[in-house]
Amino acid sequence: MTQAPLRTGPTRVRWLIIWVAFAGLTINYLDRASLSVALPFMGEDFHLSATQQGLVFAAFFWAYDLCQPVAGWYVDKVGPRRSFFLAAVWWSVFTAATSLARGFWSLVTMRFLLGVGESPAPSSAAKVVATWFPKHERGFATSIWDSGSRVGAVVALPVVTGIIALLNWHAVFVVIGAVGIVWAFVWWRIYRDPRQHPMANEAEIAHLEKGGARTAETDTADAQKIPWRSLFRYRTVLSMMFGFFCLNGVIYFFITFFPSYLVEERGFSLLDLGFYGSIPGLFAVLAGWSGGLLADRAIRRGASVTRVRKTVIVAGLCGGSLIMFAALVPEAWMALALLSVSYGSLTVAGTGIWALPADVAPSSKHVASIGGLQNFASNFAGIITPIVVGYLVDSTGSFVAPLLVIGALALIGALNYLLVMGKIEPLKLIATEPRPAGDPAT
């Protein structure tokens, strides 16, 4: 009996890892979006105005946002294996605990604690891409894990409405909390860094490092000297923070008030919401994957990273601004089509935005920190958008004004990336940067 030949080409462990990360982000967003789907049908237990609903949604983002800088630093400190595992356990526990809420303040408390637990998730995923993927594969890899947010929101509609129809709203949070606990232990079992992973061969590791994967082995001495606090001094980082704020200002409408918009403004029933309400999210997933693949292909063919990332982000934000026209068309199907194009375009922009931390980080120890900073700024939109949308709906009696406002915000974000952000490349040590004690001047 002859022995099978040993594999000489690169293994593909990185793709297994990114799909597991995708599953984690899907569960993460399922937990996050479940309340927005369930809340319109929780009227027997909660009698909340649109403004109160906005405050409940915002409670999550207060915690989620304020924890972002620390979460990014923590991911760089302990690595994505531990950070993602602990985050998933935490957010799953408080998702399940939401079933015990009995009033406005208990609901606010559960959402706040859920936000704390979910805060390390995106920086952990961005760190995984930086560690496990070369430059010309980051676009698609980023689109995979980032699409988990869309899939989670899409899955939330039929899953949550189905559980409510079969059982009650309390069961929704218990079931999806249990799913998150299971995923956490799967992640702990599967994830390792490349040189520690038993399934990755030397050919795959060489493929990663030659292609620009961000690992400790590829870091330069100067890059490692850049302290966390000095990241705020770089125009690139500040532009990333503001631009992502603009993107999330639109995206969080889909995560919070989108189901209520379809029910209250367009007259969707529970069945309509579960079926037709999934269309924008499904379109967004396909758009994001396509955008990531095309971006990687362009970089492999020699296009500069700066040109590719800016094209993807600016075009995506311009397409996202179409949300303002959804408020003006007379038919529900027209609004749904425009919302689908808007959400898909924003997703394409998001794949470029979340690839930026790996592109501009001065070293592997800065990737999640930069991701946390831009996510910190972006999620002020998660705090502001629900309150502004709720207030404008209560004041005007419709969703026209809020959709016009957030559509304009998308255009402002596009101008920021086009005109303010400079060349996309690893940040360099600023000449006046204080050196550690004992470090000789050069």
PDB file of C-alpha atoms in Angstrom, residues 103-379:
ATOM      1  CA  GLY A 103     -39.730  47.698  32.077  1.00  0.00           C
ATOM      2  CA  PHE A 104     -37.945  50.577  30.419  1.00  0.00           C
ATOM      3  CA  TRP A 105     -35.006  50.776  32.830  1.00  0.00           C
ATOM      4  CA  SER A 106     -34.362  47.037  33.030  1.00  0.00           C
ATOM      5  CA  LEU A 107     -34.362  46.929  29.229  1.00  0.00           C
ATOM      6  CA  VAL A 108     -31.899  49.823  29.121  1.00  0.00           C
ATOM      7  CA  THR A 109     -29.633  48.010  31.627  1.00  0.00           C
ATOM      8  CA  MET A 110     -29.572  44.749  29.652  1.00  0.00           C
ATOM      9  CA  ARG A 111     -28.801  46.566  26.420  1.00  0.00           C
ATOM     10  CA  PHE A 112     -25.988  48.518  28.081  1.00  0.00           C
ATOM     11  CA  LEU A 113     -24.347  45.333  29.380  1.00  0.00           C
ATOM     12  CA  LEU A 114     -24.812  43.662  26.002  1.00  0.00           C
ATOM     13  CA  GLY A 115     -22.906  46.547  24.438  1.00  0.00           C
ATOM     14  CA  VAL A 116     -19.967  46.015  26.802  1.00  0.00           C
ATOM     15  CA  GLY A 117     -19.692  42.376  25.759  1.00  0.00           C
ATOM     16  CA  GLU A 118     -19.944  42.973  22.024  1.00  0.00           C
ATOM     17  CA  SER A 119     -17.329  45.743  21.890  1.00  0.00           C
ATOM     18  CA  PRO A 120     -14.225  43.573  21.162  1.00  0.00           C
ATOM     19  CA  ALA A 121     -15.845  41.623  18.294  1.00  0.00           C
ATOM     20  CA  PRO A 122     -15.084  43.810  15.229  1.00  0.00           C
ATOM     21  CA  SER A 123     -11.526  44.620  16.324  1.00  0.00           C
ATOM     22  CA  SER A 124     -10.930  40.918  16.939  1.00  0.00           C
ATOM     23  CA  ALA A 125     -12.103  40.098  13.402  1.00  0.00           C
ATOM     24  CA  ALA A 126     -10.003  42.898  11.888  1.00  0.00           C
ATOM     25  CA  LYS A 127      -7.000  41.546  13.774  1.00  0.00           C
ATOM     26  CA  VAL A 128      -7.676  38.053  12.390  1.00  0.00           C
ATOM     27  CA  VAL A 129      -7.650  39.403   8.820  1.00  0.00           C
ATOM     28  CA  ALA A 130      -4.441  41.353   9.404  1.00  0.00           C
ATOM     29  CA  THR A 131      -2.745  38.294  10.921  1.00  0.00           C
ATOM     30  CA  TRP A 132      -4.003  35.601   8.560  1.00  0.00           C
ATOM     31  CA  PHE A 133      -4.350  37.323   5.170  1.00  0.00           C
ATOM     32  CA  PRO A 134      -1.922  38.958   2.725  1.00  0.00           C
ATOM     33  CA  LYS A 135      -2.706  42.363   1.260  1.00  0.00           C
ATOM     34  CA  HIS A 136      -4.293  41.016  -1.936  1.00  0.00           C
ATOM     35  CA  GLU A 137      -6.782  38.819  -0.012  1.00  0.00           C
ATOM     36  CA  ARG A 138      -7.884  41.295   2.661  1.00  0.00           C
ATOM     37  CA  GLY A 139     -10.792  42.756   0.714  1.00  0.00           C
ATOM     38  CA  PHE A 140     -12.686  39.477   0.359  1.00  0.00           C
ATOM     39  CA  ALA A 141     -11.680  38.217   3.821  1.00  0.00           C
ATOM     40  CA  THR A 142     -12.952  41.470   5.338  1.00  0.00           C
ATOM     41  CA  SER A 143     -16.167  41.247   3.320  1.00  0.00           C
ATOM     42  CA  ILE A 144     -16.754  37.745   4.722  1.00  0.00           C
ATOM     43  CA  TRP A 145     -16.599  38.626   8.415  1.00  0.00           C
ATOM     44  CA  ASP A 146     -18.201  42.028   7.905  1.00  0.00           C
ATOM     45  CA  SER A 147     -21.117  40.397   6.076  1.00  0.00           C
ATOM     46  CA  GLY A 148     -21.897  38.629   9.328  1.00  0.00           C
ATOM     47  CA  SER A 149     -23.525  41.869  10.441  1.00  0.00           C
ATOM     48  CA  ARG A 150     -25.852  41.771   7.443  1.00  0.00           C
ATOM     49  CA  VAL A 151     -26.547  38.057   7.752  1.00  0.00           C
ATOM     50  CA  GLY A 152     -27.257  38.482  11.457  1.00  0.00           C
ATOM     51  CA  ALA A 153     -29.744  41.244  10.717  1.00  0.00           C
ATOM     52  CA  VAL A 154     -31.335  39.205   7.908  1.00  0.00           C
ATOM     53  CA  VAL A 155     -31.550  36.066  10.032  1.00  0.00           C
ATOM     54  CA  ALA A 156     -33.032  38.099  12.876  1.00  0.00           C
ATOM     55  CA  LEU A 157     -36.162  38.901  10.878  1.00  0.00           C
ATOM     56  CA  PRO A 158     -37.416  35.348  10.149  1.00  0.00           C
ATOM     57  CA  VAL A 159     -35.867  33.781  13.275  1.00  0.00           C
ATOM     58  CA  VAL A 160     -37.205  36.321  15.761  1.00  0.00           C
ATOM     59  CA  THR A 161     -40.628  36.619  14.162  1.00  0.00           C
ATOM     60  CA  GLY A 162     -40.821  32.818  13.913  1.00  0.00           C
ATOM     61  CA  ILE A 163     -39.945  32.270  17.574  1.00  0.00           C
ATOM     62  CA  ILE A 164     -42.441  34.939  18.627  1.00  0.00           C
ATOM     63  CA  ALA A 165     -45.159  33.307  16.524  1.00  0.00           C
ATOM     64  CA  LEU A 166     -44.426  29.838  17.936  1.00  0.00           C
ATOM     65  CA  LEU A 167     -43.581  30.790  21.542  1.00  0.00           C
ATOM     66  CA  ASN A 168     -43.148  34.357  22.826  1.00  0.00           C
ATOM     67  CA  TRP A 169     -40.668  37.192  22.814  1.00  0.00           C
ATOM     68  CA  HIS A 170     -38.944  35.944  25.980  1.00  0.00           C
ATOM     69  CA  ALA A 171     -37.833  32.739  24.194  1.00  0.00           C
ATOM     70  CA  VAL A 172     -36.123  34.767  21.459  1.00  0.00           C
ATOM     71  CA  PHE A 173     -33.347  35.964  23.748  1.00  0.00           C
ATOM     72  CA  VAL A 174     -32.842  32.652  25.546  1.00  0.00           C
ATOM     73  CA  VAL A 175     -32.421  30.707  22.299  1.00  0.00           C
ATOM     74  CA  ILE A 176     -29.977  33.040  20.577  1.00  0.00           C
ATOM     75  CA  GLY A 177     -28.000  33.506  23.808  1.00  0.00           C
ATOM     76  CA  ALA A 178     -27.443  29.735  23.955  1.00  0.00           C
ATOM     77  CA  VAL A 179     -26.239  29.711  20.332  1.00  0.00           C
ATOM     78  CA  GLY A 180     -23.589  32.303  21.194  1.00  0.00           C
ATOM     79  CA  ILE A 181     -22.188  30.204  24.044  1.00  0.00           C
ATOM     80  CA  VAL A 182     -21.764  27.231  21.699  1.00  0.00           C
ATOM     81  CA  TRP A 183     -19.932  29.369  19.148  1.00  0.00           C
ATOM     82  CA  ALA A 184     -17.522  30.732  21.791  1.00  0.00           C
ATOM     83  CA  PHE A 185     -16.197  27.256  22.559  1.00  0.00           C
ATOM     84  CA  VAL A 186     -15.897  26.407  18.854  1.00  0.00           C
ATOM     85  CA  TRP A 187     -13.762  29.531  18.370  1.00  0.00           C
ATOM     86  CA  TRP A 188     -11.543  28.658  21.325  1.00  0.00           C
ATOM     87  CA  ARG A 189     -10.992  25.223  19.846  1.00  0.00           C
ATOM     88  CA  ILE A 190     -10.177  26.335  16.294  1.00  0.00           C
ATOM     89  CA  TYR A 191      -8.255  29.619  16.459  1.00  0.00           C
ATOM     90  CA  ARG A 192      -4.471  29.989  16.787  1.00  0.00           C
ATOM     91  CA  ASP A 193      -2.021  32.474  15.290  1.00  0.00           C
ATOM     92  CA  PRO A 194      -0.377  31.202  12.071  1.00  0.00           C
ATOM     93  CA  ARG A 195       2.920  29.935  13.483  1.00  0.00           C
ATOM     94  CA  GLN A 196       1.130  28.206  16.372  1.00  0.00           C
ATOM     95  CA  HIS A 197      -1.665  26.624  14.338  1.00  0.00           C
ATOM     96  CA  PRO A 198      -1.261  22.831  13.961  1.00  0.00           C
ATOM     97  CA  MET A 199      -3.143  22.779  10.632  1.00  0.00           C
ATOM     98  CA  ALA A 200      -1.130  25.508   8.851  1.00  0.00           C
ATOM     99  CA  ASN A 201       1.968  24.403   6.932  1.00  0.00           C
ATOM    100  CA  GLU A 202       5.111  26.408   6.193  1.00  0.00           C
ATOM    101  CA  ALA A 203       3.931  27.151   2.655  1.00  0.00           C
ATOM    102  CA  GLU A 204       0.809  28.890   3.949  1.00  0.00           C
ATOM    103  CA  ILE A 205       2.800  30.859   6.521  1.00  0.00           C
ATOM    104  CA  ALA A 206       5.252  31.943   3.799  1.00  0.00           C
ATOM    105  CA  HIS A 207       2.311  32.946   1.595  1.00  0.00           C
ATOM    106  CA  LEU A 208       0.956  35.144   4.386  1.00  0.00           C
ATOM    107  CA  GLU A 209       4.188  36.838   5.349  1.00  0.00           C
ATOM    108  CA  LYS A 210       5.382  37.391   1.780  1.00  0.00           C
ATOM    109  CA  GLY A 211       2.023  38.964   0.911  1.00  0.00           C
ATOM    110  CA  GLY A 212       2.115  41.476   3.758  1.00  0.00           C
ATOM    111  CA  ALA A 213       0.260  39.781   6.620  1.00  0.00           C
ATOM    112  CA  ARG A 214       0.766  41.771   9.818  1.00  0.00           C
ATOM    113  CA  THR A 215       2.620  39.567  12.301  1.00  0.00           C
ATOM    114  CA  ALA A 216       5.240  40.143  14.985  1.00  0.00           C
ATOM    115  CA  GLU A 217       7.823  38.622  12.626  1.00  0.00           C
ATOM    116  CA  THR A 218       7.211  41.342  10.016  1.00  0.00           C
ATOM    117  CA  ASP A 219       7.156  44.339  12.405  1.00  0.00           C
ATOM    118  CA  THR A 220       9.918  46.931  12.240  1.00  0.00           C
ATOM    119  CA  ALA A 221      11.619  48.303  15.325  1.00  0.00           C
ATOM    120  CA  ASP A 222      10.486  51.902  14.713  1.00  0.00           C
ATOM    121  CA  ALA A 223       6.876  50.875  14.162  1.00  0.00           C
ATOM    122  CA  GLN A 224       6.760  49.106  17.501  1.00  0.00           C
ATOM    123  CA  LYS A 225       7.799  52.345  19.244  1.00  0.00           C
ATOM    124  CA  ILE A 226       4.652  54.254  18.252  1.00  0.00           C
ATOM    125  CA  PRO A 227       2.555  54.579  21.444  1.00  0.00           C
ATOM    126  CA  TRP A 228      -1.214  54.167  21.384  1.00  0.00           C
ATOM    127  CA  ARG A 229      -1.897  57.755  22.417  1.00  0.00           C
ATOM    128  CA  SER A 230       0.000  59.181  19.431  1.00  0.00           C
ATOM    129  CA  LEU A 231      -2.376  57.558  16.925  1.00  0.00           C
ATOM    130  CA  PHE A 232      -4.638  60.608  17.332  1.00  0.00           C
ATOM    131  CA  ARG A 233      -1.920  62.752  15.768  1.00  0.00           C
ATOM    132  CA  TYR A 234      -2.251  61.138  12.350  1.00  0.00           C
ATOM    133  CA  ARG A 235      -4.597  62.685   9.775  1.00  0.00           C
ATOM    134  CA  THR A 236      -5.242  59.216   8.350  1.00  0.00           C
ATOM    135  CA  VAL A 237      -6.581  57.933  11.665  1.00  0.00           C
ATOM    136  CA  LEU A 238      -8.732  61.022  12.268  1.00  0.00           C
ATOM    137  CA  SER A 239     -10.183  60.758   8.765  1.00  0.00           C
ATOM    138  CA  MET A 240     -10.945  57.074   9.339  1.00  0.00           C
ATOM    139  CA  MET A 241     -12.764  57.938  12.546  1.00  0.00           C
ATOM    140  CA  PHE A 242     -14.931  60.670  11.015  1.00  0.00           C
ATOM    141  CA  GLY A 243     -15.663  58.749   7.830  1.00  0.00           C
ATOM    142  CA  PHE A 244     -16.791  55.642   9.664  1.00  0.00           C
ATOM    143  CA  PHE A 245     -19.067  57.815  11.800  1.00  0.00           C
ATOM    144  CA  CYS A 246     -20.790  58.956   8.607  1.00  0.00           C
ATOM    145  CA  LEU A 247     -21.169  55.391   7.320  1.00  0.00           C
ATOM    146  CA  ASN A 248     -22.624  54.108  10.580  1.00  0.00           C
ATOM    147  CA  GLY A 249     -24.995  57.047  10.735  1.00  0.00           C
ATOM    148  CA  VAL A 250     -26.810  55.387   7.835  1.00  0.00           C
ATOM    149  CA  ILE A 251     -26.199  51.716   8.625  1.00  0.00           C
ATOM    150  CA  TYR A 252     -27.632  51.926  12.135  1.00  0.00           C
ATOM    151  CA  PHE A 253     -30.975  52.966  10.734  1.00  0.00           C
ATOM    152  CA  PHE A 254     -31.139  49.453   9.275  1.00  0.00           C
ATOM    153  CA  ILE A 255     -30.148  47.905  12.599  1.00  0.00           C
ATOM    154  CA  THR A 256     -32.600  49.890  14.733  1.00  0.00           C
ATOM    155  CA  PHE A 257     -35.643  51.506  13.093  1.00  0.00           C
ATOM    156  CA  PHE A 258     -35.765  49.616   9.783  1.00  0.00           C
ATOM    157  CA  PRO A 259     -38.361  47.026  10.952  1.00  0.00           C
ATOM    158  CA  SER A 260     -40.481  49.769  12.535  1.00  0.00           C
ATOM    159  CA  TYR A 261     -40.251  51.795   9.306  1.00  0.00           C
ATOM    160  CA  LEU A 262     -41.586  48.874   7.251  1.00  0.00           C
ATOM    161  CA  VAL A 263     -44.405  48.184   9.725  1.00  0.00           C
ATOM    162  CA  GLU A 264     -45.451  51.758  10.537  1.00  0.00           C
ATOM    163  CA  GLU A 265     -44.646  53.702   7.348  1.00  0.00           C
ATOM    164  CA  ARG A 266     -45.150  51.031   4.681  1.00  0.00           C
ATOM    165  CA  GLY A 267     -47.818  48.877   6.370  1.00  0.00           C
ATOM    166  CA  PHE A 268     -45.935  45.571   6.464  1.00  0.00           C
ATOM    167  CA  SER A 269     -47.516  42.718   8.412  1.00  0.00           C
ATOM    168  CA  LEU A 270     -45.559  40.256  10.563  1.00  0.00           C
ATOM    169  CA  LEU A 271     -45.352  37.856   7.617  1.00  0.00           C
ATOM    170  CA  ASP A 272     -44.320  40.635   5.213  1.00  0.00           C
ATOM    171  CA  LEU A 273     -41.643  41.805   7.616  1.00  0.00           C
ATOM    172  CA  GLY A 274     -40.167  38.328   7.981  1.00  0.00           C
ATOM    173  CA  PHE A 275     -39.996  37.780   4.200  1.00  0.00           C
ATOM    174  CA  TYR A 276     -39.637  41.066   2.304  1.00  0.00           C
ATOM    175  CA  GLY A 277     -37.712  42.731   5.113  1.00  0.00           C
ATOM    176  CA  SER A 278     -34.860  40.281   4.487  1.00  0.00           C
ATOM    177  CA  ILE A 279     -34.251  41.460   0.921  1.00  0.00           C
ATOM    178  CA  PRO A 280     -32.010  44.511   1.636  1.00  0.00           C
ATOM    179  CA  GLY A 281     -29.800  42.469   3.969  1.00  0.00           C
ATOM    180  CA  LEU A 282     -29.417  39.600   1.487  1.00  0.00           C
ATOM    181  CA  PHE A 283     -28.563  42.030  -1.295  1.00  0.00           C
ATOM    182  CA  ALA A 284     -26.028  43.715   0.992  1.00  0.00           C
ATOM    183  CA  VAL A 285     -24.254  40.399   1.684  1.00  0.00           C
ATOM    184  CA  LEU A 286     -23.857  39.647  -2.032  1.00  0.00           C
ATOM    185  CA  ALA A 287     -22.765  43.212  -2.759  1.00  0.00           C
ATOM    186  CA  GLY A 288     -20.139  43.119  -0.006  1.00  0.00           C
ATOM    187  CA  TRP A 289     -18.644  39.827  -1.170  1.00  0.00           C
ATOM    188  CA  SER A 290     -18.556  41.029  -4.780  1.00  0.00           C
ATOM    189  CA  GLY A 291     -16.923  44.295  -3.768  1.00  0.00           C
ATOM    190  CA  GLY A 292     -14.264  42.485  -1.733  1.00  0.00           C
ATOM    191  CA  LEU A 293     -13.434  40.087  -4.577  1.00  0.00           C
ATOM    192  CA  LEU A 294     -13.158  42.898  -7.120  1.00  0.00           C
ATOM    193  CA  ALA A 295     -10.941  44.950  -4.794  1.00  0.00           C
ATOM    194  CA  ASP A 296      -8.566  42.007  -4.271  1.00  0.00           C
ATOM    195  CA  ARG A 297      -8.454  41.339  -8.009  1.00  0.00           C
ATOM    196  CA  ALA A 298      -7.526  44.959  -8.697  1.00  0.00           C
ATOM    197  CA  ILE A 299      -4.685  44.856  -6.151  1.00  0.00           C
ATOM    198  CA  ARG A 300      -3.370  41.559  -7.580  1.00  0.00           C
ATOM    199  CA  ARG A 301      -3.296  43.191 -11.015  1.00  0.00           C
ATOM    200  CA  GLY A 302      -1.142  46.031  -9.738  1.00  0.00           C
ATOM    201  CA  ALA A 303      -3.575  48.784  -8.709  1.00  0.00           C
ATOM    202  CA  SER A 304      -2.449  50.747  -5.670  1.00  0.00           C
ATOM    203  CA  VAL A 305      -4.059  50.032  -2.328  1.00  0.00           C
ATOM    204  CA  THR A 306      -4.895  53.745  -2.002  1.00  0.00           C
ATOM    205  CA  ARG A 307      -6.782  53.850  -5.289  1.00  0.00           C
ATOM    206  CA  VAL A 308      -8.669  50.621  -4.647  1.00  0.00           C
ATOM    207  CA  ARG A 309      -9.732  51.394  -1.083  1.00  0.00           C
ATOM    208  CA  LYS A 310     -10.809  54.971  -1.865  1.00  0.00           C
ATOM    209  CA  THR A 311     -12.795  53.895  -4.923  1.00  0.00           C
ATOM    210  CA  VAL A 312     -14.629  51.221  -2.955  1.00  0.00           C
ATOM    211  CA  ILE A 313     -15.393  53.491   0.007  1.00  0.00           C
ATOM    212  CA  VAL A 314     -16.365  56.665  -1.861  1.00  0.00           C
ATOM    213  CA  ALA A 315     -18.546  54.866  -4.414  1.00  0.00           C
ATOM    214  CA  GLY A 316     -20.187  52.851  -1.647  1.00  0.00           C
ATOM    215  CA  LEU A 317     -21.076  55.915   0.408  1.00  0.00           C
ATOM    216  CA  CYS A 318     -22.486  57.715  -2.633  1.00  0.00           C
ATOM    217  CA  GLY A 319     -24.668  54.707  -3.348  1.00  0.00           C
ATOM    218  CA  GLY A 320     -25.700  54.614   0.294  1.00  0.00           C
ATOM    219  CA  SER A 321     -27.098  58.142   0.028  1.00  0.00           C
ATOM    220  CA  LEU A 322     -29.947  56.747  -2.107  1.00  0.00           C
ATOM    221  CA  ILE A 323     -31.698  56.025   1.188  1.00  0.00           C
ATOM    222  CA  MET A 324     -33.034  59.584   1.099  1.00  0.00           C
ATOM    223  CA  PHE A 325     -35.065  58.846  -2.033  1.00  0.00           C
ATOM    224  CA  ALA A 326     -36.720  55.861  -0.334  1.00  0.00           C
ATOM    225  CA  ALA A 327     -38.598  58.372   1.783  1.00  0.00           C
ATOM    226  CA  LEU A 328     -40.079  60.075  -1.271  1.00  0.00           C
ATOM    227  CA  VAL A 329     -41.301  57.263  -3.540  1.00  0.00           C
ATOM    228  CA  PRO A 330     -45.015  56.360  -3.350  1.00  0.00           C
ATOM    229  CA  GLU A 331     -44.906  52.543  -3.487  1.00  0.00           C
ATOM    230  CA  ALA A 332     -43.511  50.157  -0.878  1.00  0.00           C
ATOM    231  CA  TRP A 333     -41.661  48.049  -3.483  1.00  0.00           C
ATOM    232  CA  MET A 334     -39.880  51.167  -4.774  1.00  0.00           C
ATOM    233  CA  ALA A 335     -38.750  52.055  -1.260  1.00  0.00           C
ATOM    234  CA  LEU A 336     -37.576  48.484  -0.666  1.00  0.00           C
ATOM    235  CA  ALA A 337     -35.557  48.516  -3.898  1.00  0.00           C
ATOM    236  CA  LEU A 338     -33.858  51.802  -3.006  1.00  0.00           C
ATOM    237  CA  LEU A 339     -33.154  50.625   0.518  1.00  0.00           C
ATOM    238  CA  SER A 340     -31.596  47.449  -0.895  1.00  0.00           C
ATOM    239  CA  VAL A 341     -29.260  49.396  -3.191  1.00  0.00           C
ATOM    240  CA  SER A 342     -28.398  51.762  -0.349  1.00  0.00           C
ATOM    241  CA  TYR A 343     -27.613  48.975   2.110  1.00  0.00           C
ATOM    242  CA  GLY A 344     -25.612  47.042  -0.481  1.00  0.00           C
ATOM    243  CA  SER A 345     -23.550  50.105  -1.354  1.00  0.00           C
ATOM    244  CA  LEU A 346     -22.858  50.841   2.307  1.00  0.00           C
ATOM    245  CA  THR A 347     -21.702  47.263   2.775  1.00  0.00           C
ATOM    246  CA  VAL A 348     -19.238  47.621  -0.089  1.00  0.00           C
ATOM    247  CA  ALA A 349     -17.891  50.776   1.560  1.00  0.00           C
ATOM    248  CA  GLY A 350     -17.659  48.927   4.883  1.00  0.00           C
ATOM    249  CA  THR A 351     -15.382  46.242   3.444  1.00  0.00           C
ATOM    250  CA  GLY A 352     -12.935  48.937   2.409  1.00  0.00           C
ATOM    251  CA  ILE A 353     -13.194  50.759   5.716  1.00  0.00           C
ATOM    252  CA  TRP A 354     -12.544  47.651   7.796  1.00  0.00           C
ATOM    253  CA  ALA A 355      -9.556  46.711   5.610  1.00  0.00           C
ATOM    254  CA  LEU A 356      -7.920  50.046   6.472  1.00  0.00           C
ATOM    255  CA  PRO A 357      -6.620  49.145   9.974  1.00  0.00           C
ATOM    256  CA  ALA A 358      -4.480  46.346   8.506  1.00  0.00           C
ATOM    257  CA  ASP A 359      -3.363  48.645   5.669  1.00  0.00           C
ATOM    258  CA  VAL A 360      -2.296  51.618   7.791  1.00  0.00           C
ATOM    259  CA  ALA A 361      -1.256  50.076  11.124  1.00  0.00           C
ATOM    260  CA  PRO A 362       2.449  50.741  11.767  1.00  0.00           C
ATOM    261  CA  SER A 363       2.822  47.261  13.302  1.00  0.00           C
ATOM    262  CA  SER A 364       0.802  44.166  14.131  1.00  0.00           C
ATOM    263  CA  LYS A 365       0.394  45.542  17.664  1.00  0.00           C
ATOM    264  CA  HIS A 366      -1.599  48.519  16.362  1.00  0.00           C
ATOM    265  CA  VAL A 367      -4.178  46.848  14.073  1.00  0.00           C
ATOM    266  CA  ALA A 368      -6.959  46.252  16.599  1.00  0.00           C
ATOM    267  CA  SER A 369      -6.171  49.523  18.382  1.00  0.00           C
ATOM    268  CA  ILE A 370      -6.763  51.507  15.185  1.00  0.00           C
ATOM    269  CA  GLY A 371      -9.833  49.407  14.460  1.00  0.00           C
ATOM    270  CA  GLY A 372     -11.128  50.200  17.940  1.00  0.00           C
ATOM    271  CA  LEU A 373     -10.518  53.922  17.492  1.00  0.00           C
ATOM    272  CA  GLN A 374     -12.370  54.173  14.202  1.00  0.00           C
ATOM    273  CA  ASN A 375     -15.166  52.026  15.589  1.00  0.00           C
ATOM    274  CA  PHE A 376     -15.293  54.239  18.689  1.00  0.00           C
ATOM    275  CA  ALA A 377     -15.925  57.306  16.532  1.00  0.00           C
ATOM    276  CA  SER A 378     -18.307  55.481  14.217  1.00  0.00           C
ATOM    277  CA  ASN A 379     -20.542  54.290  17.002  1.00  0.00           C
TER     278      ASN A 379
END
